[in-house]
């Protein structure tokens, strides 16, 4: 057997070297198909399929509170505590939250992502330190001395693998912190955190409406997810009835496997792209199959002679298997190499919000996938071409070979059917790319409610911004805005803590419409005290009284509304050209000592005062930052798509940074310039350095922020577009190759027709009709497939139907025109056949 295999491989190598064009084109086509599908499978495996690197990861779930409107929310402290205490299906349950904080090591400042995690977090995740210990019970208490765990990479990179951690001079938010342990390599949950601190050192909020904490849990051994969901639903409904929780408060609990929770936003996109890569692989295989069938038809006489001399069909199939294995092994090897570089390119182009990208690589499962793919392609090709070569009558084949009619009608039909399949798949891919392209154009044509041209942005994200007092934050922003306004070429300056399109989320909550005259003196005093007491460590009695007042106030749902809470400066609306609909913008007179004012968006006005003038109305929105002084509405501005061009504008309440600076620990200044905004970067950087050299300057253009907001859609379009273009090129090559080969094999027939009086136009029409018929069949199949398969892309489209007739018709027309051109070239060549040369040897 080994001897026969060696003989077959040697013979296959000799035959391939005699047809170098066939061999090279086949290898490149196989490499292209396998490389693309393997690269995409690498990403899909790393992000969606690979198990999480934790102990028994299938038992870890992510939990959300669910409102009566089925809206997921983070957990409030009392709800978390009650569910943790009452659940019989959860082994552990933990709160967590990740933020960037100022960290100093040996007086060297840095900004690091720090996670606050509650007591059961590490047991839920199944993680133990590789050095040191976990938090002690006395360290997991309110106002306990700060302690921290660090990631393995942070310990290596920043702590220089120091083993005596207690000797390090380490501070977080200017508080001396003791490092007690180092976590295992690769653990960075949640949100790529580098440091972990006890959640319990922060104050517990007794309100059941303060939805602040993401929660993870571990199922008990032997407990199914459905059992846990039933248990959690029963507890949530019991708590809802006991505490009269309704509307936007908890009425249910959702439990989702952690892996699914991390990847749910990217899962549809990746699965669709994987399907697209699979279709491209089919096109590539069809192309190689056509080449193989053409090669088998050209060698029909050879195989007929071998059969006549006693060769069995299996012997011929084995020969084709050897040739296909050689082609696919070389093509598969090149494909794996292409996949390696393709994965690196995909990671470089992928949006930053795709989870688990650091786990993506061409690893063993991916390599096995590529190798298996190569063998499947090889076996399929060899069986089809081998069986095709052994079909029919040997005598007929020998007769046809004697007349040098190297291909039969049956061979030509088979090749055209394969090309029709290529055209059909290509049409589906091009339709998908066309739908994504139209969606992109629709997105870019959306009016965001503001302007981005000639605007520079300056991000203020200082390591100690969170530790500054309110007065220090106001002083820094005042100085910066004043100095930046005086720069040459700067027309207007403003700022906000939620720059549109920069973030996919912003603080939001419930506000209450309130008449100040209806408040009792005690209630007014409670609101005024909140402005000062909340700056310090509030006493529990005050928090309890304040919580009761707020819950009573917000219980009347006819007086409440929901909106985003955004801090802005005077000049912000003018700088980004958010239109004023009514009233006024903020002014310099709106200082800390002045009555607190708010500017609302049109959506808030329509939601809360549909038939009234909102100017002069008063709202309570202090549950967002603890400052409960009432806000008087002084202006109404246009709605803004802050969180993405594809998302509808959300109701928004804007407050002045001088009056509500508590949440201004991160701020973006915007500068409208008279020319290129990059021209002011240097001067703005110098101003910031003079005022506060500890704040790292991060400058950008608003146009670039706008561009980055559509990165995900651009990435999807790029992937599908590249695959569709590649499939189009392969399909054109298939159409051209089949017709060119058919013309070459029918030279004698065409010569006879011309000798008998056929005109060049008749020959052109005959050959072109065959190509157009093939294209028409493929287009018809592709149209049917497009209507069926593009529905899976619904989640990726924006204001475009999956069966958009304009897109489908336009793509079909384009494909037909290009394929017709590919048919015309060999058809034109057929008209130039010299009958004398064609019949010379007859």
mmCIF file with all atom_site columns, N, CA and C in Angstrom, residues 512-547:
data_model
loop_
_atom_site.group_PDB
_atom_site.id
_atom_site.type_symbol
_atom_site.label_atom_id
_atom_site.label_alt_id
_atom_site.label_comp_id
_atom_site.label_asym_id
_atom_site.label_entity_id
_atom_site.label_seq_id
_atom_site.pdbx_PDB_ins_code
_atom_site.Cartn_x
_atom_site.Cartn_y
_atom_site.Cartn_z
_atom_site.occupancy
_atom_site.B_iso_or_equiv
_atom_site.pdbx_formal_charge
_atom_site.auth_seq_id
_atom_site.auth_comp_id
_atom_site.auth_asym_id
_atom_site.auth_atom_id
_atom_site.pdbx_PDB_model_num
ATOM 1   N N  . UNK A 1 512 ? -37.956 63.826 39.624 1.00 0.00 ? 512 UNK A N  1
ATOM 2   C CA . UNK A 1 512 ? -39.323 64.091 40.071 1.00 0.00 ? 512 UNK A CA 1
ATOM 3   C C  . UNK A 1 512 ? -39.668 65.554 39.845 1.00 0.00 ? 512 UNK A C  1
ATOM 4   N N  . UNK A 1 513 ? -40.838 65.797 39.273 1.00 0.00 ? 513 UNK A N  1
ATOM 5   C CA . UNK A 1 513 ? -41.351 67.161 39.152 1.00 0.00 ? 513 UNK A CA 1
ATOM 6   C C  . UNK A 1 513 ? -41.884 67.573 40.522 1.00 0.00 ? 513 UNK A C  1
ATOM 7   N N  . UNK A 1 514 ? -41.491 68.726 40.956 1.00 0.00 ? 514 UNK A N  1
ATOM 8   C CA . UNK A 1 514 ? -41.821 69.109 42.329 1.00 0.00 ? 514 UNK A CA 1
ATOM 9   C C  . UNK A 1 514 ? -42.087 70.605 42.405 1.00 0.00 ? 514 UNK A C  1
ATOM 10  N N  . UNK A 1 515 ? -43.042 70.971 43.241 1.00 0.00 ? 515 UNK A N  1
ATOM 11  C CA . UNK A 1 515 ? -43.351 72.382 43.511 1.00 0.00 ? 515 UNK A CA 1
ATOM 12  C C  . UNK A 1 515 ? -42.708 72.769 44.832 1.00 0.00 ? 515 UNK A C  1
ATOM 13  N N  . UNK A 1 516 ? -41.735 73.666 44.838 1.00 0.00 ? 516 UNK A N  1
ATOM 14  C CA . UNK A 1 516 ? -41.043 74.014 46.091 1.00 0.00 ? 516 UNK A CA 1
ATOM 15  C C  . UNK A 1 516 ? -41.983 74.521 47.179 1.00 0.00 ? 516 UNK A C  1
ATOM 16  N N  . UNK A 1 517 ? -43.097 75.136 46.749 1.00 0.00 ? 517 UNK A N  1
ATOM 17  C CA . UNK A 1 517 ? -44.021 75.674 47.745 1.00 0.00 ? 517 UNK A CA 1
ATOM 18  C C  . UNK A 1 517 ? -44.729 74.586 48.533 1.00 0.00 ? 517 UNK A C  1
ATOM 19  N N  . UNK A 1 518 ? -44.729 73.378 48.003 1.00 0.00 ? 518 UNK A N  1
ATOM 20  C CA . UNK A 1 518 ? -45.414 72.277 48.675 1.00 0.00 ? 518 UNK A CA 1
ATOM 21  C C  . UNK A 1 518 ? -44.522 71.530 49.659 1.00 0.00 ? 518 UNK A C  1
ATOM 22  N N  . UNK A 1 519 ? -43.257 71.924 49.766 1.00 0.00 ? 519 UNK A N  1
ATOM 23  C CA . UNK A 1 519 ? -42.344 71.269 50.701 1.00 0.00 ? 519 UNK A CA 1
ATOM 24  C C  . UNK A 1 519 ? -42.477 71.886 52.086 1.00 0.00 ? 519 UNK A C  1
ATOM 25  N N  . UNK A 1 520 ? -42.367 71.035 53.088 1.00 0.00 ? 520 UNK A N  1
ATOM 26  C CA . UNK A 1 520 ? -42.380 71.522 54.461 1.00 0.00 ? 520 UNK A CA 1
ATOM 27  C C  . UNK A 1 520 ? -41.019 72.110 54.810 1.00 0.00 ? 520 UNK A C  1
ATOM 28  N N  . UNK A 1 521 ? -40.924 72.935 55.835 1.00 0.00 ? 521 UNK A N  1
ATOM 29  C CA . UNK A 1 521 ? -39.611 73.473 56.246 1.00 0.00 ? 521 UNK A CA 1
ATOM 30  C C  . UNK A 1 521 ? -38.595 72.375 56.539 1.00 0.00 ? 521 UNK A C  1
ATOM 31  N N  . UNK A 1 522 ? -39.051 71.275 57.144 1.00 0.00 ? 522 UNK A N  1
ATOM 32  C CA . UNK A 1 522 ? -38.113 70.175 57.439 1.00 0.00 ? 522 UNK A CA 1
ATOM 33  C C  . UNK A 1 522 ? -37.575 69.541 56.168 1.00 0.00 ? 522 UNK A C  1
ATOM 34  N N  . UNK A 1 523 ? -38.432 69.425 55.170 1.00 0.00 ? 523 UNK A N  1
ATOM 35  C CA . UNK A 1 523 ? -37.986 68.838 53.908 1.00 0.00 ? 523 UNK A CA 1
ATOM 36  C C  . UNK A 1 523 ? -37.014 69.764 53.187 1.00 0.00 ? 523 UNK A C  1
ATOM 37  N N  . UNK A 1 524 ? -37.297 71.079 53.251 1.00 0.00 ? 524 UNK A N  1
ATOM 38  C CA . UNK A 1 524 ? -36.365 72.027 52.619 1.00 0.00 ? 524 UNK A CA 1
ATOM 39  C C  . UNK A 1 524 ? -35.002 71.964 53.302 1.00 0.00 ? 524 UNK A C  1
ATOM 40  N N  . UNK A 1 525 ? -35.021 71.868 54.628 1.00 0.00 ? 525 UNK A N  1
ATOM 41  C CA . UNK A 1 525 ? -33.753 71.794 55.359 1.00 0.00 ? 525 UNK A CA 1
ATOM 42  C C  . UNK A 1 525 ? -32.998 70.519 55.006 1.00 0.00 ? 525 UNK A C  1
ATOM 43  N N  . UNK A 1 526 ? -33.719 69.422 54.815 1.00 0.00 ? 526 UNK A N  1
ATOM 44  C CA . UNK A 1 526 ? -33.088 68.151 54.460 1.00 0.00 ? 526 UNK A CA 1
ATOM 45  C C  . UNK A 1 526 ? -32.387 68.269 53.095 1.00 0.00 ? 526 UNK A C  1
ATOM 46  N N  . UNK A 1 527 ? -33.050 68.934 52.150 1.00 0.00 ? 527 UNK A N  1
ATOM 47  C CA . UNK A 1 527 ? -32.448 69.103 50.831 1.00 0.00 ? 527 UNK A CA 1
ATOM 48  C C  . UNK A 1 527 ? -31.222 70.004 50.887 1.00 0.00 ? 527 UNK A C  1
ATOM 49  N N  . UNK A 1 528 ? -31.294 71.076 51.654 1.00 0.00 ? 528 UNK A N  1
ATOM 50  C CA . UNK A 1 528 ? -30.157 71.985 51.739 1.00 0.00 ? 528 UNK A CA 1
ATOM 51  C C  . UNK A 1 528 ? -28.975 71.325 52.432 1.00 0.00 ? 528 UNK A C  1
ATOM 52  N N  . UNK A 1 529 ? -29.246 70.531 53.460 1.00 0.00 ? 529 UNK A N  1
ATOM 53  C CA . UNK A 1 529 ? -28.162 69.856 54.182 1.00 0.00 ? 529 UNK A CA 1
ATOM 54  C C  . UNK A 1 529 ? -27.429 68.857 53.295 1.00 0.00 ? 529 UNK A C  1
ATOM 55  N N  . UNK A 1 530 ? -28.163 68.234 52.341 1.00 0.00 ? 530 UNK A N  1
ATOM 56  C CA . UNK A 1 530 ? -27.557 67.196 51.501 1.00 0.00 ? 530 UNK A CA 1
ATOM 57  C C  . UNK A 1 530 ? -26.386 67.734 50.704 1.00 0.00 ? 530 UNK A C  1
ATOM 58  N N  . UNK A 1 531 ? -26.430 69.034 50.345 1.00 0.00 ? 531 UNK A N  1
ATOM 59  C CA . UNK A 1 531 ? -25.362 69.597 49.517 1.00 0.00 ? 531 UNK A CA 1
ATOM 60  C C  . UNK A 1 531 ? -24.031 69.589 50.238 1.00 0.00 ? 531 UNK A C  1
ATOM 61  N N  . UNK A 1 532 ? -24.046 69.754 51.565 1.00 0.00 ? 532 UNK A N  1
ATOM 62  C CA . UNK A 1 532 ? -22.808 69.807 52.330 1.00 0.00 ? 532 UNK A CA 1
ATOM 63  C C  . UNK A 1 532 ? -22.463 68.473 52.978 1.00 0.00 ? 532 UNK A C  1
ATOM 64  N N  . UNK A 1 533 ? -23.482 67.797 53.513 1.00 0.00 ? 533 UNK A N  1
ATOM 65  C CA . UNK A 1 533 ? -23.211 66.566 54.246 1.00 0.00 ? 533 UNK A CA 1
ATOM 66  C C  . UNK A 1 533 ? -22.662 65.480 53.330 1.00 0.00 ? 533 UNK A C  1
ATOM 67  N N  . UNK A 1 534 ? -23.142 65.412 52.081 1.00 0.00 ? 534 UNK A N  1
ATOM 68  C CA . UNK A 1 534 ? -22.727 64.338 51.181 1.00 0.00 ? 534 UNK A CA 1
ATOM 69  C C  . UNK A 1 534 ? -21.277 64.479 50.750 1.00 0.00 ? 534 UNK A C  1
ATOM 70  N N  . UNK A 1 535 ? -20.684 65.656 50.988 1.00 0.00 ? 535 UNK A N  1
ATOM 71  C CA . UNK A 1 535 ? -19.267 65.801 50.658 1.00 0.00 ? 535 UNK A CA 1
ATOM 72  C C  . UNK A 1 535 ? -18.392 65.060 51.663 1.00 0.00 ? 535 UNK A C  1
ATOM 73  N N  . UNK A 1 536 ? -18.886 64.910 52.870 1.00 0.00 ? 536 UNK A N  1
ATOM 74  C CA . UNK A 1 536 ? -18.144 64.211 53.916 1.00 0.00 ? 536 UNK A CA 1
ATOM 75  C C  . UNK A 1 536 ? -18.716 62.806 54.076 1.00 0.00 ? 536 UNK A C  1
ATOM 76  N N  . UNK A 1 537 ? -18.268 62.124 55.108 1.00 0.00 ? 537 UNK A N  1
ATOM 77  C CA . UNK A 1 537 ? -18.839 60.817 55.385 1.00 0.00 ? 537 UNK A CA 1
ATOM 78  C C  . UNK A 1 537 ? -20.178 61.017 56.086 1.00 0.00 ? 537 UNK A C  1
ATOM 79  N N  . UNK A 1 538 ? -21.300 60.751 55.401 1.00 0.00 ? 538 UNK A N  1
ATOM 80  C CA . UNK A 1 538 ? -22.607 61.018 56.004 1.00 0.00 ? 538 UNK A CA 1
ATOM 81  C C  . UNK A 1 538 ? -22.921 60.035 57.122 1.00 0.00 ? 538 UNK A C  1
ATOM 82  N N  . UNK A 1 539 ? -23.650 60.537 58.142 1.00 0.00 ? 539 UNK A N  1
ATOM 83  C CA . UNK A 1 539 ? -24.014 59.633 59.224 1.00 0.00 ? 539 UNK A CA 1
ATOM 84  C C  . UNK A 1 539 ? -25.207 58.796 58.803 1.00 0.00 ? 539 UNK A C  1
ATOM 85  N N  . UNK A 1 540 ? -25.344 57.590 59.334 1.00 0.00 ? 540 UNK A N  1
ATOM 86  C CA . UNK A 1 540 ? -26.395 56.666 58.905 1.00 0.00 ? 540 UNK A CA 1
ATOM 87  C C  . UNK A 1 540 ? -27.804 57.207 59.111 1.00 0.00 ? 540 UNK A C  1
ATOM 88  N N  . UNK A 1 541 ? -28.020 58.015 60.177 1.00 0.00 ? 541 UNK A N  1
ATOM 89  C CA . UNK A 1 541 ? -29.358 58.548 60.446 1.00 0.00 ? 541 UNK A CA 1
ATOM 90  C C  . UNK A 1 541 ? -29.779 59.491 59.319 1.00 0.00 ? 541 UNK A C  1
ATOM 91  N N  . UNK A 1 542 ? -28.840 60.355 58.912 1.00 0.00 ? 542 UNK A N  1
ATOM 92  C CA . UNK A 1 542 ? -29.147 61.285 57.825 1.00 0.00 ? 542 UNK A CA 1
ATOM 93  C C  . UNK A 1 542 ? -29.452 60.517 56.537 1.00 0.00 ? 542 UNK A C  1
ATOM 94  N N  . UNK A 1 543 ? -28.640 59.507 56.241 1.00 0.00 ? 543 UNK A N  1
ATOM 95  C CA . UNK A 1 543 ? -28.871 58.706 55.030 1.00 0.00 ? 543 UNK A CA 1
ATOM 96  C C  . UNK A 1 543 ? -30.241 58.038 55.083 1.00 0.00 ? 543 UNK A C  1
ATOM 97  N N  . UNK A 1 544 ? -30.626 57.526 56.250 1.00 0.00 ? 544 UNK A N  1
ATOM 98  C CA . UNK A 1 544 ? -31.914 56.868 56.393 1.00 0.00 ? 544 UNK A CA 1
ATOM 99  C C  . UNK A 1 544 ? -33.060 57.846 56.164 1.00 0.00 ? 544 UNK A C  1
ATOM 100 N N  . UNK A 1 545 ? -32.990 59.036 56.776 1.00 0.00 ? 545 UNK A N  1
ATOM 101 C CA . UNK A 1 545 ? -34.041 60.049 56.590 1.00 0.00 ? 545 UNK A CA 1
ATOM 102 C C  . UNK A 1 545 ? -34.119 60.496 55.140 1.00 0.00 ? 545 UNK A C  1
ATOM 103 N N  . UNK A 1 546 ? -32.952 60.671 54.541 1.00 0.00 ? 546 UNK A N  1
ATOM 104 C CA . UNK A 1 546 ? -32.907 61.125 53.155 1.00 0.00 ? 546 UNK A CA 1
ATOM 105 C C  . UNK A 1 546 ? -33.477 60.063 52.224 1.00 0.00 ? 546 UNK A C  1
ATOM 106 N N  . UNK A 1 547 ? -33.149 58.809 52.473 1.00 0.00 ? 547 UNK A N  1
ATOM 107 C CA . UNK A 1 547 ? -33.657 57.720 51.641 1.00 0.00 ? 547 UNK A CA 1
ATOM 108 C C  . UNK A 1 547 ? -35.174 57.627 51.722 1.00 0.00 ? 547 UNK A C  1
#
